Amino acid sequence: MQVAVEGIVETLRGVPPARFQPGEVCARLQGVMLDPRTLQKYLHFAARRYTRNLIYRDEIFELLALCWEPHTESPIHNHAGQLCWLSIQTGELRLENFTSLDGPGPGSNIRLVPHGGIERAPKGILDLQQGDQAIHRVSNPFDERAVSLHVYSRPFDTCIAYDLDGNTAREMRLQYHSIDGKLVRPEQRQ
């Protein structure tokens, strides 16, 4: 059964806040296939980078479409202690996990070591990361574009970004490339 993007938003809005946890969200979205036509207005790509496109946000969760050009990657980052689910809609992505030997940061002398991941993540819902030590990078090292849906609970506007070479971690402000399908001018980006 294919569901419109709005149907996924309504399904997630139906989860009581106290039950917005990995098992409950995965169970409600299990087997749900997104109608790609309803996602189209949220798909905005940019040369040599990935984009974060806001579909819906309230105080419990936000739903984003991330658009990945070939050979693009996120910085190594955490999710500010929040829950995250990822669903790959088209293409393939690499998911890399890291462990900090020195706490989550920010600061200097923050050493990270690789801690598993998925070389070619399949389509579908994955319970990706949770907690302060959930440090990872998502990338599209492949030759085709990719699109992923991300659910974050609770929404957050900053996270910690890590520099492997410099052993540093700094707070990074997150920005949307589009909101509700409309491009955001650079000076308006949150």
Tab-separated table of C-alpha atoms in Angstrom:
chain	number	residue	atom	x	y	z
A	1	MET	CA	0.000	0.000	0.000
A	2	GLN	CA	1.414	3.376	-1.014
A	3	VAL	CA	0.841	6.326	1.303
A	4	ALA	CA	1.139	10.039	0.571
A	5	VAL	CA	3.687	12.085	2.538
A	6	GLU	CA	0.754	13.665	4.379
A	7	GLY	CA	-0.360	10.172	5.440
A	8	ILE	CA	3.032	9.529	7.041
A	9	VAL	CA	2.788	12.862	8.870
A	10	GLU	CA	-0.690	11.919	10.149
A	11	THR	CA	0.541	8.456	11.205
A	12	LEU	CA	3.380	10.026	13.185
A	13	ARG	CA	1.085	12.676	14.683
A	14	GLY	CA	-1.064	9.795	15.948
A	15	VAL	CA	1.746	8.458	18.144
A	16	PRO	CA	1.243	9.634	21.740
A	17	PRO	CA	4.287	11.701	22.844
A	18	ALA	CA	5.220	9.254	25.620
A	19	ARG	CA	5.268	6.389	23.075
A	20	PHE	CA	7.324	8.194	20.407
A	21	GLN	CA	10.066	5.586	20.818
A	22	PRO	CA	11.983	3.339	18.390
A	23	GLY	CA	9.732	0.276	18.576
A	24	GLU	CA	6.453	2.185	18.319
A	25	VAL	CA	7.502	4.383	15.388
A	26	CYS	CA	9.013	1.454	13.465
A	27	ALA	CA	5.863	-0.633	14.055
A	28	ARG	CA	3.572	2.124	12.779
A	29	LEU	CA	5.666	2.683	9.653
A	30	GLN	CA	6.431	-1.011	8.979
A	31	GLY	CA	5.487	-1.921	5.413
A	32	VAL	CA	4.327	1.600	4.541
A	33	MET	CA	5.472	2.564	1.057
A	34	LEU	CA	5.639	6.248	0.208
A	35	ASP	CA	3.928	7.420	-2.966
A	36	PRO	CA	6.907	9.105	-4.670
A	37	ARG	CA	4.669	11.587	-6.505
A	38	THR	CA	3.713	13.180	-3.164
A	39	LEU	CA	7.371	13.581	-2.212
A	40	GLN	CA	8.319	15.386	-5.430
A	41	LYS	CA	7.668	18.958	-4.239
A	42	TYR	CA	10.140	18.445	-1.358
A	43	LEU	CA	13.021	17.228	-3.534
A	44	HIS	CA	15.537	20.018	-4.017
A	45	PHE	CA	19.097	19.131	-4.979
A	46	ALA	CA	22.176	21.378	-4.914
A	47	ALA	CA	25.470	20.876	-6.718
A	48	ARG	CA	28.196	19.083	-4.735
A	49	ARG	CA	26.225	18.891	-1.467
A	50	TYR	CA	23.224	17.355	0.192
A	51	THR	CA	20.136	19.370	1.132
A	52	ARG	CA	17.789	19.299	4.147
A	53	ASN	CA	14.184	19.891	3.100
A	54	LEU	CA	11.598	20.332	5.865
A	55	ILE	CA	8.281	18.584	5.289
A	56	TYR	CA	6.706	18.922	8.754
A	57	ARG	CA	7.703	20.079	12.239
A	58	ASP	CA	5.981	20.312	15.612
A	59	GLU	CA	7.207	20.021	19.207
A	60	ILE	CA	7.332	16.176	19.070
A	61	PHE	CA	9.003	15.443	15.711
A	62	GLU	CA	10.148	16.787	12.396
A	63	LEU	CA	10.121	15.045	9.017
A	64	LEU	CA	12.737	15.965	6.417
A	65	ALA	CA	13.637	14.840	2.913
A	66	LEU	CA	17.406	14.811	2.436
A	67	CYS	CA	18.549	14.953	-1.173
A	68	TRP	CA	22.005	13.559	-1.904
A	69	GLU	CA	23.937	14.348	-5.043
A	70	PRO	CA	26.477	11.666	-5.986
A	71	HIS	CA	29.677	11.780	-3.915
A	72	THR	CA	28.298	13.998	-1.131
A	73	GLU	CA	28.358	13.476	2.607
A	74	SER	CA	27.208	14.966	5.856
A	75	PRO	CA	29.762	16.059	8.403
A	76	ILE	CA	30.392	13.561	11.171
A	77	HIS	CA	27.772	14.637	13.717
A	78	ASN	CA	25.435	13.665	16.532
A	79	HIS	CA	21.719	14.379	16.974
A	80	ALA	CA	21.883	16.362	20.204
A	81	GLY	CA	20.607	13.346	22.150
A	82	GLN	CA	17.432	13.017	20.060
A	83	LEU	CA	15.972	9.962	18.320
A	84	CYS	CA	16.334	9.508	14.567
A	85	TRP	CA	14.797	7.211	11.976
A	86	LEU	CA	15.949	7.027	8.367
A	87	SER	CA	14.139	5.673	5.327
A	88	ILE	CA	15.967	5.515	2.011
A	89	GLN	CA	13.502	6.275	-0.772
A	90	THR	CA	15.771	6.171	-3.832
A	91	GLY	CA	19.399	5.294	-4.396
A	92	GLU	CA	21.770	3.944	-1.766
A	93	LEU	CA	23.599	5.502	1.163
A	94	ARG	CA	26.569	4.628	3.348
A	95	LEU	CA	26.098	4.906	7.127
A	96	GLU	CA	29.218	5.162	9.285
A	97	ASN	CA	29.176	5.115	13.092
A	98	PHE	CA	31.867	6.470	15.407
A	99	THR	CA	32.636	6.304	19.107
A	100	SER	CA	34.179	9.214	20.969
A	101	LEU	CA	37.009	8.354	23.325
A	102	ASP	CA	36.639	11.759	25.002
A	103	GLY	CA	32.930	12.511	25.417
A	104	PRO	CA	30.548	14.107	22.945
A	105	GLY	CA	32.112	17.590	22.958
A	106	PRO	CA	32.221	20.350	21.933
A	107	GLY	CA	35.902	20.986	22.453
A	108	SER	CA	39.385	20.018	21.406
A	109	ASN	CA	41.142	16.686	21.823
A	110	ILE	CA	37.979	14.795	20.879
A	111	ARG	CA	39.174	11.524	19.383
A	112	LEU	CA	36.793	9.392	17.318
A	113	VAL	CA	37.177	5.783	16.276
A	114	PRO	CA	35.067	3.981	13.634
A	115	HIS	CA	32.371	1.786	15.155
A	116	GLY	CA	30.660	-0.134	12.357
A	117	GLY	CA	28.007	0.960	9.927
A	118	ILE	CA	26.354	-0.117	6.689
A	119	GLU	CA	28.304	0.094	3.420
A	120	ARG	CA	25.191	0.103	1.189
A	121	ALA	CA	22.084	0.788	3.242
A	122	PRO	CA	18.924	-0.747	1.747
A	123	LYS	CA	15.596	0.946	1.175
A	124	GLY	CA	13.333	0.919	4.189
A	125	ILE	CA	13.067	2.120	7.791
A	126	LEU	CA	16.112	1.943	9.993
A	127	ASP	CA	16.299	2.938	13.659
A	128	LEU	CA	19.462	4.894	13.072
A	129	GLN	CA	20.777	6.702	16.140
A	130	GLN	CA	19.859	7.765	19.637
A	131	GLY	CA	21.569	9.210	22.689
A	132	ASP	CA	24.544	11.501	23.260
A	133	GLN	CA	27.085	9.037	21.886
A	134	ALA	CA	25.222	8.512	18.587
A	135	ILE	CA	27.953	9.917	16.350
A	136	HIS	CA	27.778	9.149	12.642
A	137	ARG	CA	28.117	10.267	9.041
A	138	VAL	CA	25.726	9.611	6.153
A	139	SER	CA	27.112	9.737	2.633
A	140	ASN	CA	26.323	8.995	-0.986
A	141	PRO	CA	29.659	7.774	-2.378
A	142	PHE	CA	27.834	6.283	-5.358
A	143	ASP	CA	27.191	7.596	-8.882
A	144	GLU	CA	23.405	8.066	-8.615
A	145	ARG	CA	21.352	10.568	-6.648
A	146	ALA	CA	19.693	9.387	-3.447
A	147	VAL	CA	16.761	10.581	-1.344
A	148	SER	CA	16.183	9.733	2.304
A	149	LEU	CA	13.418	10.624	4.746
A	150	HIS	CA	14.473	11.458	8.313
A	151	VAL	CA	12.289	11.623	11.403
A	152	TYR	CA	13.823	13.381	14.413
A	153	SER	CA	12.204	13.330	17.823
A	154	ARG	CA	12.406	15.851	19.256
A	155	PRO	CA	13.337	18.452	16.642
A	156	PHE	CA	16.699	20.132	17.179
A	157	ASP	CA	18.408	23.110	15.580
A	158	THR	CA	22.040	22.497	16.534
A	159	CYS	CA	24.242	19.453	16.830
A	160	ILE	CA	27.908	18.670	17.395
A	161	ALA	CA	30.044	18.334	14.241
A	162	TYR	CA	33.364	16.515	14.447
A	163	ASP	CA	36.671	17.027	12.656
A	164	LEU	CA	38.566	13.721	12.542
A	165	ASP	CA	41.859	15.271	11.454
A	166	GLY	CA	41.816	18.093	13.989
A	167	ASN	CA	40.341	16.037	16.861
A	168	THR	CA	37.839	18.803	17.504
A	169	ALA	CA	34.096	19.063	17.961
A	170	ARG	CA	32.048	22.220	17.548
A	171	GLU	CA	28.417	23.173	17.772
A	172	MET	CA	26.876	23.487	14.302
A	173	ARG	CA	23.631	25.307	13.463
A	174	LEU	CA	21.385	23.286	11.161
A	175	GLN	CA	19.704	24.868	8.147
A	176	TYR	CA	16.855	23.957	5.831
A	177	HIS	CA	17.299	24.212	2.072
A	178	SER	CA	13.513	24.326	1.668
A	179	ILE	CA	10.457	24.501	3.922
A	180	ASP	CA	7.175	22.919	2.771
A	181	GLY	CA	8.585	22.610	-0.744
A	182	LYS	CA	9.620	26.257	-1.075
A	183	LEU	CA	13.304	27.156	-1.385
A	184	VAL	CA	14.692	29.228	1.456
A	185	ARG	CA	16.899	32.161	0.488
A	186	PRO	CA	20.352	31.915	2.106
A	187	GLU	CA	19.712	34.906	4.377
A	188	GLN	CA	16.498	33.253	5.654
A	189	ARG	CA	17.975	29.853	6.448
A	190	GLN	CA	17.449	28.715	10.004
